Every structure is written in C-alpha cells, then in structure tokens.
XYZ file of C-alpha atoms in Angstrom:
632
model
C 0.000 0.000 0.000
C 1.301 3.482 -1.021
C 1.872 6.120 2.389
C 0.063 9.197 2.152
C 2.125 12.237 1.980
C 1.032 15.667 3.877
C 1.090 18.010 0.115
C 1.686 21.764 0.530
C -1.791 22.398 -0.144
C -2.978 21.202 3.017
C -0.668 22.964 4.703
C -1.827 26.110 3.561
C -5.466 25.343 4.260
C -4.603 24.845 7.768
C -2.822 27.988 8.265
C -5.840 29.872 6.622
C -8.346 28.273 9.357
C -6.150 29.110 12.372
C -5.618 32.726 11.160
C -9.497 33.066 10.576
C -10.021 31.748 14.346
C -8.205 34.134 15.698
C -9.326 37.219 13.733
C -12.817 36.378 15.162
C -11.737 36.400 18.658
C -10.156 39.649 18.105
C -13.054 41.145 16.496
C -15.266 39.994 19.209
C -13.126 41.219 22.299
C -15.369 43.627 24.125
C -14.545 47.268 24.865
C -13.701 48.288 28.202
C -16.678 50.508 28.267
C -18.706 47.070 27.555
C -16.587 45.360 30.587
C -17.150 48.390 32.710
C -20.869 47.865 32.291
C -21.150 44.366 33.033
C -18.838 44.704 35.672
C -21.740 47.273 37.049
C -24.565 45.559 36.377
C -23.671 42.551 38.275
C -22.699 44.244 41.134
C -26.030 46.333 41.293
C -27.361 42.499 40.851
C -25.205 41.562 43.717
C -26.527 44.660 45.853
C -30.312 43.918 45.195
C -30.074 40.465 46.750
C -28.175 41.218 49.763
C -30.887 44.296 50.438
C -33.534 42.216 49.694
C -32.300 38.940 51.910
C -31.877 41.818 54.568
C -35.554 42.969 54.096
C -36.860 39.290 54.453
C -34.546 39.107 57.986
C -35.202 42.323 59.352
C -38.574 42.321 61.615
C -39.735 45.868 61.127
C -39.855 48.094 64.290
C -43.356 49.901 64.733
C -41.022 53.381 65.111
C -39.342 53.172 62.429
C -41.406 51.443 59.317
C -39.605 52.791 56.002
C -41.635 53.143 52.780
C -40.585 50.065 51.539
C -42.493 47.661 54.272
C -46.244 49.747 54.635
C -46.874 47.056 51.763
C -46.426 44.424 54.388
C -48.031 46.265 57.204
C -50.716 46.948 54.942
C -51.304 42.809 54.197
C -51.110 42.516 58.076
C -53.955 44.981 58.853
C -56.331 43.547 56.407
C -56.423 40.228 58.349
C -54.908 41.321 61.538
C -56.835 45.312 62.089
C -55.525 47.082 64.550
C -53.109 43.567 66.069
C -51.019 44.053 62.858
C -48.862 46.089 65.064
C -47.975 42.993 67.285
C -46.809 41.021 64.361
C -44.201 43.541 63.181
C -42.411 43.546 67.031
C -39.452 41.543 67.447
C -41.290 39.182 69.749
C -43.675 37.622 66.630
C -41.767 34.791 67.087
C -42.545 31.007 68.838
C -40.315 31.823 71.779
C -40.865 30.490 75.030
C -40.242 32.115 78.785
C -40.111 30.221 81.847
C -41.053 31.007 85.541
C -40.172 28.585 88.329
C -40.106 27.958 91.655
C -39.196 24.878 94.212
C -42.936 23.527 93.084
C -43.491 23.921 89.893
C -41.984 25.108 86.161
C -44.068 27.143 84.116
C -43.391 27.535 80.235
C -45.350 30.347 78.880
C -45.628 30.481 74.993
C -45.152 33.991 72.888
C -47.869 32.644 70.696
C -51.165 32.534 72.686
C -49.587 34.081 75.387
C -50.865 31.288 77.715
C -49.195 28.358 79.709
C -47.906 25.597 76.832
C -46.488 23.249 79.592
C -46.740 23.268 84.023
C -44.768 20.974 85.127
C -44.783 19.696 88.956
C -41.274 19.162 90.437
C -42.301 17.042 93.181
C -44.558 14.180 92.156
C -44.057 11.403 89.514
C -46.571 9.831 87.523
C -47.988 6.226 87.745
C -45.354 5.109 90.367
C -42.337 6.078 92.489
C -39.332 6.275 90.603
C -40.993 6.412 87.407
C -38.419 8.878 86.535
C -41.444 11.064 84.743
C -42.166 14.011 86.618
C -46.442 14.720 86.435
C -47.196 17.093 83.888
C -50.844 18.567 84.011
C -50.087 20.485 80.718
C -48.072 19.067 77.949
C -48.053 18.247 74.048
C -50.882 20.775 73.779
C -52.994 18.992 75.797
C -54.469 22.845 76.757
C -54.888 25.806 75.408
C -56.521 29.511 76.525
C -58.164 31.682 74.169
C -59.650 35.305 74.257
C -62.090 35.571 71.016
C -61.717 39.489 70.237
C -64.384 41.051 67.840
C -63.017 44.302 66.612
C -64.845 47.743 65.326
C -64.139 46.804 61.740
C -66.104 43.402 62.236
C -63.553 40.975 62.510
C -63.022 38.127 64.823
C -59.790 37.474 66.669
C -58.365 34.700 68.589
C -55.496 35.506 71.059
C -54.191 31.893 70.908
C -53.294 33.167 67.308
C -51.809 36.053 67.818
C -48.552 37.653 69.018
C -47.454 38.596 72.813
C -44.671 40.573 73.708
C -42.992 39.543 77.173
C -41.713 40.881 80.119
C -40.194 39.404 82.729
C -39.330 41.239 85.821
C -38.688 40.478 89.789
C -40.432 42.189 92.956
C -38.526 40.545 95.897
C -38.415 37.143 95.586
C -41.676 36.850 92.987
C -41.671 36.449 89.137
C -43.471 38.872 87.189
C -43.950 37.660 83.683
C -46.031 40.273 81.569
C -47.370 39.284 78.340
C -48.732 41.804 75.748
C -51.096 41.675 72.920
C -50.373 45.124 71.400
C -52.226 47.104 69.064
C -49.862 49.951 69.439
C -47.433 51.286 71.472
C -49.566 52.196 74.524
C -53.237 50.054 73.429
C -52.544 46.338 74.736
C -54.579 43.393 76.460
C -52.066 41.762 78.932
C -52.143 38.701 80.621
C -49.749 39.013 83.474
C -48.369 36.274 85.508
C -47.044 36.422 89.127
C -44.915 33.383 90.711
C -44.187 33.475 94.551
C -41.745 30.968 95.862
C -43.202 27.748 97.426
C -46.386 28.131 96.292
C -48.717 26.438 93.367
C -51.281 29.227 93.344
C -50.042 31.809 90.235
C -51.368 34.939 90.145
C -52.986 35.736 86.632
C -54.602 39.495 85.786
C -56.075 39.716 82.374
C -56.552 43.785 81.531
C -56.899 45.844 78.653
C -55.485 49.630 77.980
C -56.260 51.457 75.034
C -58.430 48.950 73.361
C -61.934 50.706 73.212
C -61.106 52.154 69.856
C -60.199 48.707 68.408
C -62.323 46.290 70.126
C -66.488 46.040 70.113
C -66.925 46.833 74.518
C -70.847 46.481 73.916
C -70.249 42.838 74.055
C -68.160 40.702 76.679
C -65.429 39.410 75.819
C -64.771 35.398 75.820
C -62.551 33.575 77.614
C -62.305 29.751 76.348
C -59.941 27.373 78.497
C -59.997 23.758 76.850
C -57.993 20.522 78.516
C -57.606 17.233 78.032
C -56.655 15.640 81.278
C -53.293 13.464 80.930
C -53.158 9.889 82.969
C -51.204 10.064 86.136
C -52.168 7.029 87.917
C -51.512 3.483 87.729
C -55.425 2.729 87.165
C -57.248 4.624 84.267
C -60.694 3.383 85.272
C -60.155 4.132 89.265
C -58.638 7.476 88.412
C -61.469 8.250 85.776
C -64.241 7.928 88.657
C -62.397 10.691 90.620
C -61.483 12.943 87.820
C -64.230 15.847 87.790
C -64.947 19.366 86.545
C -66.512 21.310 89.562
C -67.210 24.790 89.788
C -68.182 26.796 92.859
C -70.765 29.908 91.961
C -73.052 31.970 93.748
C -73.326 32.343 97.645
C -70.860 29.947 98.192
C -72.622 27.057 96.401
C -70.600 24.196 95.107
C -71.432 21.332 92.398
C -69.663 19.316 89.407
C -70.708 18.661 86.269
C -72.195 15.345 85.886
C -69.532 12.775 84.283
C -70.093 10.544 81.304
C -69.946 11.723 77.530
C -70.895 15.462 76.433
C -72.319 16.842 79.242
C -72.857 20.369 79.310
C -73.625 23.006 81.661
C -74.583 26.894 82.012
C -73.987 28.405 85.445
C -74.394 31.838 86.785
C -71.849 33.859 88.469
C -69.294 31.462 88.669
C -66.354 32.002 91.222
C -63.609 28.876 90.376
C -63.735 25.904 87.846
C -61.541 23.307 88.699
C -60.314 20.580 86.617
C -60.206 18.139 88.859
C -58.183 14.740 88.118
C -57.712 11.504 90.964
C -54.781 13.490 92.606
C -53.753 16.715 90.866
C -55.666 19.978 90.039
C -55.744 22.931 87.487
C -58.351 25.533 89.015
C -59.166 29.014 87.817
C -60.239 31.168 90.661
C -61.851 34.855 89.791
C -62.475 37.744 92.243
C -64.834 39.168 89.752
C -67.521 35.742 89.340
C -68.307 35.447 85.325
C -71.382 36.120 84.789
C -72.516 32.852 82.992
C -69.988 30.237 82.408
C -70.724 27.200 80.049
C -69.092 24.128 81.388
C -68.562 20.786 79.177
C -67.283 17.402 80.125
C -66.537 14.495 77.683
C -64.958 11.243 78.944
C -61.877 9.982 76.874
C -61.325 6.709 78.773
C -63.926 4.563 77.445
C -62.148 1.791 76.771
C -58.876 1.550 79.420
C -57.036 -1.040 77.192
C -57.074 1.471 74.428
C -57.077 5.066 75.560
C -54.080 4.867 77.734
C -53.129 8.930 77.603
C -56.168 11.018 78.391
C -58.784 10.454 81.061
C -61.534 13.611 80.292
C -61.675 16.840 77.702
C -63.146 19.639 79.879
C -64.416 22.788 77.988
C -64.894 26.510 79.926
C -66.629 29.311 78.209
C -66.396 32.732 80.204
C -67.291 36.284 79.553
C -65.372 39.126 80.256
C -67.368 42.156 80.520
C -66.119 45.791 79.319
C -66.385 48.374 82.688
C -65.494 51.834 80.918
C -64.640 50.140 77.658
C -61.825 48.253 79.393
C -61.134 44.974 80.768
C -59.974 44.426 84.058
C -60.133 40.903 85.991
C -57.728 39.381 89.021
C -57.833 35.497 88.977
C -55.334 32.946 89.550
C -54.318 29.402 88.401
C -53.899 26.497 90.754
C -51.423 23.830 89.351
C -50.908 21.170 92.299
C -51.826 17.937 94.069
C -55.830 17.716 94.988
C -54.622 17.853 98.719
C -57.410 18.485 101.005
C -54.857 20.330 103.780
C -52.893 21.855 101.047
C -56.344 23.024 99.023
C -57.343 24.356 102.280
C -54.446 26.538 103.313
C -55.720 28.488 100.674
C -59.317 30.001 102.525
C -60.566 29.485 98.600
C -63.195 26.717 99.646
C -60.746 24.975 96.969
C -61.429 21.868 99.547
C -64.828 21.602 98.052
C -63.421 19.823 94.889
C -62.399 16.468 97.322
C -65.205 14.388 97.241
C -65.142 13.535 101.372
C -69.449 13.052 100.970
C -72.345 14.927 101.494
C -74.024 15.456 105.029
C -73.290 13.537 108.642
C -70.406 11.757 106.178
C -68.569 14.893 105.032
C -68.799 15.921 108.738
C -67.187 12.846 110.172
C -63.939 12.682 107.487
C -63.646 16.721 108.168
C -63.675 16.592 111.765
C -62.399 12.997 112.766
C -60.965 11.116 110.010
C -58.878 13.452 108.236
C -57.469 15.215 111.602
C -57.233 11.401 113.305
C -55.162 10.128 110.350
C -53.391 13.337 109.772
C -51.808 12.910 113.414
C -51.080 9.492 113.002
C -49.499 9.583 109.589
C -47.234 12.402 111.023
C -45.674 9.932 113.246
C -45.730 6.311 111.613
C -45.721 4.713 108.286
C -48.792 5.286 106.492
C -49.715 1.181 106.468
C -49.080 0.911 110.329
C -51.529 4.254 110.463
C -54.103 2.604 108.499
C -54.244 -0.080 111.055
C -53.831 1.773 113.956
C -56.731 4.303 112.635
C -59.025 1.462 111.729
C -58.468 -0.100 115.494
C -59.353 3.297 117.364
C -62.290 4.089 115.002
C -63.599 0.673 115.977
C -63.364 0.720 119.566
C -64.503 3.877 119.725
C -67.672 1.816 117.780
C -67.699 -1.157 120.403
C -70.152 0.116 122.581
C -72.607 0.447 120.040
C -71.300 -3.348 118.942
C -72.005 -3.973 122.363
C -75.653 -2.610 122.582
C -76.623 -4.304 119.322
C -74.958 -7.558 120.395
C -76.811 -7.442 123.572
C -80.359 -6.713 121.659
C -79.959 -9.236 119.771
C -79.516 -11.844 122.749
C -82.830 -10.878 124.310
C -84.300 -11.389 121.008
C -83.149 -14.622 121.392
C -84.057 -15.238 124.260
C -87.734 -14.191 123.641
C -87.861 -16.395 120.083
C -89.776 -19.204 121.695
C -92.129 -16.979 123.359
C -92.815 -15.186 119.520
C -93.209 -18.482 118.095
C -95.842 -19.585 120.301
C -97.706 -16.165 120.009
C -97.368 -17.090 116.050
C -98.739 -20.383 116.769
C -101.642 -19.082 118.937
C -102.376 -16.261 116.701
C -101.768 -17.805 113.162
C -104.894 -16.769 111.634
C -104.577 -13.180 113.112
C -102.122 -11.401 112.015
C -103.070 -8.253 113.736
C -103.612 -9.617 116.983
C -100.518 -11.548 116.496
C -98.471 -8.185 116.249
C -100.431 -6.357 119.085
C -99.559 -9.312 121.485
C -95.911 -9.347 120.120
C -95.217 -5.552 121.396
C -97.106 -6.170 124.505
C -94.015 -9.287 124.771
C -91.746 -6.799 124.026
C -92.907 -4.389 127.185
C -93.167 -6.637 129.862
C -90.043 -8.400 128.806
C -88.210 -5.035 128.991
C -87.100 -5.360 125.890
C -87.356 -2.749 122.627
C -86.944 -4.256 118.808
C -85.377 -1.429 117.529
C -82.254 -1.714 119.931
C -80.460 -3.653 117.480
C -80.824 -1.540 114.324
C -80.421 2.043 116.195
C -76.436 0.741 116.655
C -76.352 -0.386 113.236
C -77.805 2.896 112.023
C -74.725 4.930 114.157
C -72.096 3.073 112.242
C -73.644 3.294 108.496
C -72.162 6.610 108.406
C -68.725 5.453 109.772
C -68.521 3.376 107.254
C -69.798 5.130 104.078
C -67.640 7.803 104.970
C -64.465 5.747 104.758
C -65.190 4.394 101.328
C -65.112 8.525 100.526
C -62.452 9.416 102.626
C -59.545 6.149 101.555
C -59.908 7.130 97.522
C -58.964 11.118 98.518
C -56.319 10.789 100.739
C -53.775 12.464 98.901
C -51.295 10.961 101.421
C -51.451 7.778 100.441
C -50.130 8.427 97.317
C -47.634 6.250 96.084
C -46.579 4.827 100.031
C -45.299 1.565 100.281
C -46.983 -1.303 102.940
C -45.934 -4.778 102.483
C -46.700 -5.910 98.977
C -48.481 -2.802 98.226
C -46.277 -0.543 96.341
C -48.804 2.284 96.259
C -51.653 2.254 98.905
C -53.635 4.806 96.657
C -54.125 2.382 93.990
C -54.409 -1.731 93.317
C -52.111 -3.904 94.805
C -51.562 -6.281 92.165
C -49.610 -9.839 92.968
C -50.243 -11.344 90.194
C -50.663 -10.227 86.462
C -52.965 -12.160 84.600
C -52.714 -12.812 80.485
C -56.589 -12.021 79.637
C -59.248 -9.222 80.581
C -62.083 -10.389 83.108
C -65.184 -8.018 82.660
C -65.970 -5.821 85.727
C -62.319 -7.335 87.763
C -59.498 -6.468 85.419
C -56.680 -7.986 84.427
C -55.046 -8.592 87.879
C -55.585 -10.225 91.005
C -55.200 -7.874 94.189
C -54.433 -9.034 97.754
C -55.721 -7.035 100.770
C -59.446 -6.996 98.668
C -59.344 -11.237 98.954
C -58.587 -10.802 102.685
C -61.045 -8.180 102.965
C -63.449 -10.875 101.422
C -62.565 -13.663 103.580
C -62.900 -11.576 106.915
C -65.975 -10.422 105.909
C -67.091 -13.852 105.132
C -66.358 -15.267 109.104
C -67.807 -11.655 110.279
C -71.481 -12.696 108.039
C -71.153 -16.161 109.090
C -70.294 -15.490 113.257
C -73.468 -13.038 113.129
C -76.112 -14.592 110.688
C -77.121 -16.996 113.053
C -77.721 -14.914 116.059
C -79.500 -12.620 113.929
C -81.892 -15.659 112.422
C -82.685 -16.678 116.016
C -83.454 -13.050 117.486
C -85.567 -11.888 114.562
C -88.089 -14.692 113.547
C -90.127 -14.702 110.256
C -93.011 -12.635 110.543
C -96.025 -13.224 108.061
C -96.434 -11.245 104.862
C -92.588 -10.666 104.994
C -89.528 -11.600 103.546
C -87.535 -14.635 104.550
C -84.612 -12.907 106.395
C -82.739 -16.016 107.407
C -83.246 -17.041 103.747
C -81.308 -13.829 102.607
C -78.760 -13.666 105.591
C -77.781 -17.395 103.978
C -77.330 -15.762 100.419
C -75.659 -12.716 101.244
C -72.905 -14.654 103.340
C -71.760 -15.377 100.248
C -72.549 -12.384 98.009
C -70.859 -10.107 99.896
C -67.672 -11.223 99.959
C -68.270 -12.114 96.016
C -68.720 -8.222 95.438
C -65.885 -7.209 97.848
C -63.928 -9.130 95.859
C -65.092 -7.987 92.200
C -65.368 -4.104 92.709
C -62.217 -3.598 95.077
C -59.989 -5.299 92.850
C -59.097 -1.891 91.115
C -59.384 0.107 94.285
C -56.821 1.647 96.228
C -55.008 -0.982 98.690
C -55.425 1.517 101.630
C -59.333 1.114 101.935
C -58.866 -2.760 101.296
C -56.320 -2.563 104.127
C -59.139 -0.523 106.300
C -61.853 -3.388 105.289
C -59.801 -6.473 106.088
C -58.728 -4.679 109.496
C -62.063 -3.416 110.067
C -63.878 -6.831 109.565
C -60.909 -8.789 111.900
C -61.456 -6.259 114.750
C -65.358 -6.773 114.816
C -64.823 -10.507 114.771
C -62.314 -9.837 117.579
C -65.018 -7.943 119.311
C -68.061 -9.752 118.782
C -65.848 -13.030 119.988
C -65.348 -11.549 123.738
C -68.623 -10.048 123.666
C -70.465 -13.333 122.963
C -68.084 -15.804 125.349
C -66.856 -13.665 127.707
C -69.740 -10.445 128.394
C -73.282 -11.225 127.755
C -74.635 -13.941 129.797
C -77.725 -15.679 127.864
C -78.580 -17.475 131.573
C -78.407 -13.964 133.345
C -80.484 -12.368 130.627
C -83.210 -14.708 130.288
C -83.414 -14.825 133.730
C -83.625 -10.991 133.619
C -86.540 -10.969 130.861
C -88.646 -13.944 132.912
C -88.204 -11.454 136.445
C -89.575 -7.888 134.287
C -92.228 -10.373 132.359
C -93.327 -11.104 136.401
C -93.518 -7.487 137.222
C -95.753 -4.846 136.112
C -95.318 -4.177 132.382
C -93.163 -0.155 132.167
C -95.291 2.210 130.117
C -94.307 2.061 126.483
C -92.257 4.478 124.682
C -94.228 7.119 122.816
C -93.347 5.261 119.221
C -94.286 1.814 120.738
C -97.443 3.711 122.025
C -98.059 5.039 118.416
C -97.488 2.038 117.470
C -99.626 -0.272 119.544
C -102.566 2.915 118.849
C -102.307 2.363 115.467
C -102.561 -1.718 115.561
C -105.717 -1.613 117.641
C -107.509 1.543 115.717
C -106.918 -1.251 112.812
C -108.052 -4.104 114.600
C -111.224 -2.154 115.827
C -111.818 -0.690 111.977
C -111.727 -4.146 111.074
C -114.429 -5.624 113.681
C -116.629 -3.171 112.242
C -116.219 -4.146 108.656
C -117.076 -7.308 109.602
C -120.314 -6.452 111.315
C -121.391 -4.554 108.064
C-alpha cells in the first residue's frame, strides 16, 4: 500500500483556518466601556439580593417602618386590624419564657400568650421512681383563648396572635407580663405572678387602650380547653375521681355530671376546677363570670385502648367591658388535689375532694382526716391505716355492744314469739299487738339492734369517701403494696375479666374472707333473734345468700381500688370478729339475761315508749276498723 504524503496544499489550508479563528476572537473582544458595564450591572445584581435577603430578615420596628415595608403592614392589617402592630415587634416569634419555683416550672408560649407546659417538680406519675415528673399540661394537651371582635367586624383569637414579654422580679416573685399590642400604649395583657413555694399563680387579664379597636358592647370570651393526661396506675379508678366542679353563687358548690358530652350553664361562677384523681388545674376569679358554660366528655372509654387522656373539659367565660376596658384578678392552681394543702388556701378549693355529702362529710372533716393526719405524722402510712381502723372501731364497740346485747334478748324471747305465732296464726293483727305487749313486759325494745347499726352506716360510708382522697397515700409503700392509693396487684394475669381487670389484688381477697367469718359469726344470732313474721320476707333465707354475696362483690369491685381502703376493710372486719368473739363468750350472759326478761315479764309491764305507744294505737284503731267491717 502506497503512504500518504502531507502536500503543501494542506498545509496552507490549515494555516488559513487558524488565522481566521483568531481574527474572530479579536473582532469579538469587548470594549472596556462594555466590561465596565457588566462589571456594574452585576454588582447592582449583587446589591439587590443582599438588600432584599436583609428585608426578608429584618422584623420591622413599629417606630421606624420605612416606605418600603407599609406594603407588608398593609397585608397585616387587612387580616390582623388594629393587632397588625404585634406582628411587626421583634417578639412575633414562637419563643418560650419560663417562671419557676421549688414547686413547679411554668413555660409560657409567645404565641397565645398562655401556659404551653406546668410541670410539677415534686410528684411522679404512675409510680415512684418512674423517673417522669407529672405534667398537668403538655403536648398541647391545653390551650386559653380570648375571642376578640373588633370595630371593623372581625373576629380574633389571642391563641393566634402575638405577645410581647416581660419578665421582671419584685422581691423574691416572678413577674412575667405578656402583651397583645395594638400599638405602642393600646394592649390586652395577661400578666403572671410566681411566689416561691407556692402552686397558686397569680394571673390578671386587663386591657389599655383597646376601646377604639375592640367592640366593649359585648363581653369578651374567655375559652380554656384541657384534656386531662393519665397520672395514675389505674385509668378506670382514676377516671371515677377525675371531675370538673365549679363553685358559683353564695358559696354554692357542684360538678358537672360525668359521662360523655355533658354540658352546663352556670351563673356567676367564682372557680372551675379541673379536677383529676390526685392533681388539680383551678381558675379562681375575684370578679364571678357572669354565665360560664361548662362541658365534660370522657376519653377513657375503653382503658385497654385510651391509655393517655382520662376527660376533655371545655370553659366558656365572659369578660365584661367596665369603661370600655377589661380588668379581671384570677389565679391558676397547678398542684396535688390535697385536702390540707387546698385548704391553706381560705378558697373553699377543699370543696373539689369528694369527702361526701351530710353527717359523712362531717365525720372525714372533723375525725378522720385530723385522726389520720396525726397518726401519719408519726408512723408509716400502712401501720396508720391499722392503727386508725383499730381506734375508730373501739370507739364503735359500745354500740357493737348494745346491738350484740339486743340481739340476745331477742333470742331469748324467740320461743315466746313463736308460740304467740302459733296461737295467733290466723290473726295477724292480733298476732303483732300481742308481740309488742311481749316486748314491754319483757323489757325489751326491737329497735335496739338496728339504732347501733344505724350509728355506724355513716362510719362506714364515709371511709369508702375518705380512703380514695387521701392524697397521702399516694404512692406509700406497705408490704406488697407498692402504692396504697391504687391496686395492689400480685399477680398479672394474660386475659381481661369483665368488671375485675386484668389482675388479682391481695388485701381486697382478705377483705373478702374476713368479711365472710364476720357474716357467718353473726347470721345466726340474727336468724334466732328476729323470727319470720307473716307477709314478709324470709330474712334467714337472705342472711344465707348474702354470706356469700358479699364477699363475692368485695372481691369484684375492690380489685381496682386503692389498697389503703382494702387494708381498712380487712382490718375493720378482723377487729369486729375480735369484738363480737369476747362479747359473745366472755360479756353477755344468755342465763343472766333470760333470767332478767322472765323477772320484768313477772312485774308490772313499764309504760311504752311514745313510738311503741303510736305504734300499739295504730294496731288496735286497725283491729277495731276491722271488727266493724265485719259487722257490716
């Protein structure tokens, strides 16, 4: 193959396209005028970003708004009115300020201007050691709003809008102001005062300046919403405690009735308190709201499910205008639902524990909580329980005594009823009227034994109220029982049982089986002193029964209870057993009694008591209304 030679030709040709090349360049070289203007143009580029990145940064200062921003003012005013101004401070930001003292931590947010989180320092949730300190507002479980309605028609919510703050000292309290401005003088303020040691905050809400921007011929209103978190170890225990009451009028005092959407509307309304098992969040007023519209929804329905939230509560409260201002001094209660604590107060914030209505409320404020109280001071709170439940029941043991003792004469008289029944079988009238003229020669009155049993009803109900509100017990240890103020579970089981749970508790099953002796020592004396009248129930038919129901339904509804009243039960029940024992073997004498009822039966019957008179009157007016019928 012949090699291809590089001719002169091509040589040339090459030459021709390089020179061409760079004639172009040349020729398209720009002046230095051009590079002077591009060199300016880019830098006035350059100078426009930086001022404009600037004007997105820089928050506008109401004293000093340049030409350039009334564009944004004027966007803020048509949505905002006369608040625009608050959005152009400094402040228009989702900051946070804190107040705190040795009891609680308080994060108020810019936004809203209300509480976003109170904390309690000293109390953990669900158990000791938990390591999770009991919140009562968290995660925006809360939230307090002021709907404005302006001159210019518009309605405003404050949890919306923009508050300045101010924090400040006066000694050793915390002053946090927080402004809702609408210039630099016209603002509503919600001002906040912390004293050390203390869970009551002082909270003003007042207006300056505002009766040119807001609508004064209606009140304003205040909405405070909250769902109430879980603190305890039992949901469906600490739902039946967790309440919204409200006190309102001349000292009057109620809650609004629990279950799903209930709603109420109350007149002059002095406190609403959010009232969970063991903690509180309470709004007290010095000037009452005129009508306040109170709702209450329960959350924990189902208590395998909803796990985080017990109730939603709902307030609705006017403010009214007094010279086109607003001007109210309340305060907010974050703390423990502490009956001594509550008290300290002079609030009548005790109202909100439920210690019962009546004779019962009387006896827990005047002898339970101030016996226990003493006794707690001194010894463990288990070893109080029982020493408590011992002195409450001898203090009792004369009335023990005195029914005891009735009930042995009834005895005693049983054969003599019987034969009257006998005698008088197809007379049920005379039957009676003979029985109660037994019952007055013999000395001996039927009502003895249920007057005693009467005196202690209330003894008892009231420590069912009083065990469940004992703050106290919270959390303290006896024996097995980690926490006396809730279940004391030994053993988890795998499945659900309706109406018992899903555990299996201690001190209710030796609550049961004390109560079971106590039925079973006392059923039979109470068969033989009180035999079956005619045309009424078989009561040693139901005595049999309810040995055995009672201890059934001790054990099915205090399985979830707290330990401490199961405690008081089982002690309670061993004590009376205790009692009745010496009582029966070693005090009342069936020989000397009978013997007793055969020596008055010899003697001249005593004149009856002015209800066995009554009575006996009203047998033979009945007797003689029925001769006559007959001779018609």
């Amino acid at each position: 193959m012949e090699e291809k030679k590089l001719d002169l030709n091509s040589i040339i040709g090459m030459l021709l396209i390089v020179g061409i090349f760079f004639w172009m360049m040349y020729q398209n070289k720009p002046s230095e005028a051009q590079i002077a203007a591009e060199k300016a143009k880019k830098e006035l580029v350059a100078k426009q970003a930086a001022a404009k990145d600037a004007a997105a940064k820089q928050i506008v200062t109401p004293t000093a708004i340049v030409a350039g921003d009334s564009t944004q003012l004027a966007q803020l005013q048509k949505t905002l009115g006369g608040f625009a101004y608050s959005a152009t401070l400094p402040s228009a930001k989702n900051d946070i300020t804190t107040i705190e003292n040795d009891y609680v931590v308080l994060k108020i947010a810019n936004k809203g201007g209300y509480i976003v989180e109170a904390t309690l320092k000293n109390f953990e949730k669900f158990e000791k050691k938990s390591g999770q300190l009991v919140s009562l507002i968290k995660d925006n479980n809360a939230d307090l709003n002021i709907q404005l309605q302006t001159n210019d028609s518009r309605i405003l919510n404050t949890k919306n809008l923009y508050f300045e703050p101010t924090l400040s000292k006066v000694g050793a309290d915390q002053i946090l102001s927080m402004k809702l401005k609408a210039g630099a003088n016209e603002f509503l303020e919600y001002k906040y005062i912390l004293k050390p040691n203390d869970y009551m905050v002082g909270f003003d809400i007042r207006s300056q300046g505002l009766n040119k921007v807001l609508n004064t011929a209606k009140p304003m209103d205040l909405q405070w919403n909250m769902k109430t978190f879980r603190t305890e170890k039992s949901i469906s225990y600490e739902n039946r405690y967790t309440l919204l009451n409200y006190e309102y009028g001349d000292e009057k005092f109620s809650n609004v009735s629990d279950g799903a959407n209930k709603e109420e509307s109350i007149d002059k309304v002095k406190f609403v308190a959010y009232k969970q098992h063991f903690f509180s969040t309470i709004l007290l007023t010095d000037t009452p709201f005129e009508k306040a519209v109170l709702k209450s929804n329960k959350l924990a329905v189902d208590e395998k499910v909803d796990t985080i939230f017990v109730k939603q509560f709902n307030a609705n409260m006017p403010l009214a205008f007094t010279n086109g201002e607003v001007d109210y001094k309340m305060s907010w209660y974050f703390g423990p639902s502490d009956y001594k604590t509550l008290k300290g107060y002079d609030e009548n914030l005790e109202k909100i524990i439920p210690l019962g209505w009546g004779i019962f409320g009387w006896i827990n404020k005047w002898i339970f909580i101030p016996l226990f109280g003493f006794l707690s001071s001194y010894i463990a709170y288990g070893i109080a329980i029982i020493i408590f439940t011992i002195m409450i029941k001898l203090a009792m043991s004369p009335i023990t005594y005195k029914s005891f003792l009735s009930q042995a004469k009834m005895k005693v008289l049983r054969p003599d009823i019987t034969e009257l029944g006998e005698k008088y079988k197809k007379d049920p009238m005379k039957k009676q009227q003979e029985t109660m003229k037994l019952y007055n020669k013999a000395g001996v009155n039927p009502m003895a034994g249920c007057i005693p049993a009467l005196i202690q009803l209330p003894f008892m109900y009231a420590s069912f109220q009083f065990f469940p509100s004992a703050f106290e017990l919270r959390q303290k240890s006896f024996l097995w029982a980690d926490d006396l103020s809730s279940f004391d579970s030994v053993y988890k089981l795998p499945f659900h049982i309706p109406l018992y749970g899903d555990h299996i508790s201690l001190f209710p099953i030796l609550a049961a089986i004390a109560i079971f002796f106590y039925m079973k020592m006392t059923s039979g004396d109470q068969q033989m002193a009180a035999p079956q009248q005619e045309g009424m129930p078989d009561m040693a038919k139901m005595m049999k029964y309810m040995i055995y129901i009672s201890p059934i339904m001790m054990l099915i509804f205090f399985n979830s209870y707290g330990a401490g009243l199961s405690l008081y039960n089982f002690i309670s029940n061993l004590i009376t057993i205790g009692i009745m024992f010496v009582i029966k073997n070693y005090i009342v004498d069936s020989d000397k009694i009978h013997a007793q009822i055969q020596e008055n039966k010899a003697k001249e019957p005593k004149k009856p008591g002015k209800f066995q008179q009554r009575l006996q009157d009203a047998m033979e007016q009945a007797e003689a209304q029925k001769a006559r019928d007959k001779k018609k």
